Amino acid sequence: MKNVFVFDHPLIQHKISLLRDKNTNTKEFRELVSEIAMLMGYEVTRSMPLKEVEIETPVGMATARIISGKKLGIVPILRAGLGMVDGMLNLLPMAKVGHIGLYRDPDTLEPVEYYCKLPVDAVERDIVVLDPMLATGGSASAAIRFLKEKGIQSVKLMCLIAARYGINRIVKDHPDVEIYCAAVDEKLNDHGYIIPGLGDAGDRLFGTK
Ligand code: PRP
Ligand code: URA
């Protein structure tokens, strides 16, 4: 699929394996999510435009390149997306951060919005939505829809583990959105959990279970 990018870099794959391991503790899990987000962010920002500027070095003039074009915004889906924010901000310290709060109704698996706060200039930014898990795709699809309803035109989705079902849902609902992930898993169970996945990302990040 032309809009789906799966990162097969050995460092990312190694860290994803540690993340999946049920014996990985909360501290390690949090560190791994942040590290993987930073490694993925490096690739996700590859298409950022550059412009030439003249810079005076201590010994002469240099024609150098700096990032130009639209500024970036990152929007984690609460809660679990929060775990990816620091990794991205390490790379992009000037990025603004919006938040969308969604939880999945355990019976219907439909996303329910409980919070939304975006940068005032969000419509002028390229937005990267962050969520470690893309399962049914309901949460990410709803988050992207909210952003578009607010006038945001440029959206990318960055997740760690994506179920094929969720990928298909985003491709269908938002064919303009590029999806970046580190692993694609084939199955969902009856509760909408990705199999083998890594369990409940929010609970593992915050130690709530
Ligand atoms: C998880 C995950 C996604 C969503 C994915 O959040 O972080 O947001 O489920 O599932 P979907 O693709 O089927 O919508 P959850 O609802 O468990 O909330 P939490 O982050 O607060 O734990
Ligand atoms: N949310 C999670 O945290 N894990 C899954 O496997 C599916 C949804």
Coordinates of C-alpha atoms and ligand atoms in Angstrom, one line a residue, residues 80 104 131-136 139 161 187-189 191-203, ligand 2:
A80 CA -0.8 5.8 25.4
R104 CA -12.4 2.8 23.5
D131 CA -0.5 6.4 19.2
P132 CA 1.5 3.2 19.9
M133 CA -1.4 0.9 18.9
L134 CA -3.5 0.8 15.8
A135 CA -6.0 -2.0 16.4
T136 CA -9.5 -1.6 14.9
S139 CA -9.5 5.8 17.7
I161 CA 2.2 -1.9 16.2
K187 CA -5.0 -10.6 14.2
L188 CA -7.3 -8.9 16.6
N189 CA -9.0 -10.8 19.4
H191 CA -11.8 -7.6 22.7
G192 CA -10.1 -5.7 19.9
Y193 CA -6.6 -6.4 21.2
I194 CA -3.8 -6.9 18.7
I195 CA -2.5 -10.5 18.7
P196 CA 0.4 -11.0 19.5
G197 CA 0.7 -7.2 20.0
L198 CA 2.1 -6.1 23.3
G199 CA -1.0 -6.0 25.5
D200 CA -2.5 -2.8 26.8
A201 CA -0.1 0.0 25.9
G202 CA -1.5 2.5 28.3
D203 CA -1.5 0.2 31.3
Ligands
URA2 N1 -5.1 -0.9 22.7 C1 -4.0 -1.5 23.3 O1 -3.4 -0.8 24.2 N2 -3.6 -2.7 22.9 C2 -4.2 -3.4 21.9 O2 -3.7 -4.5 21.6 C3 -5.3 -2.8 21.3 C4 -5.7 -1.6 21.7

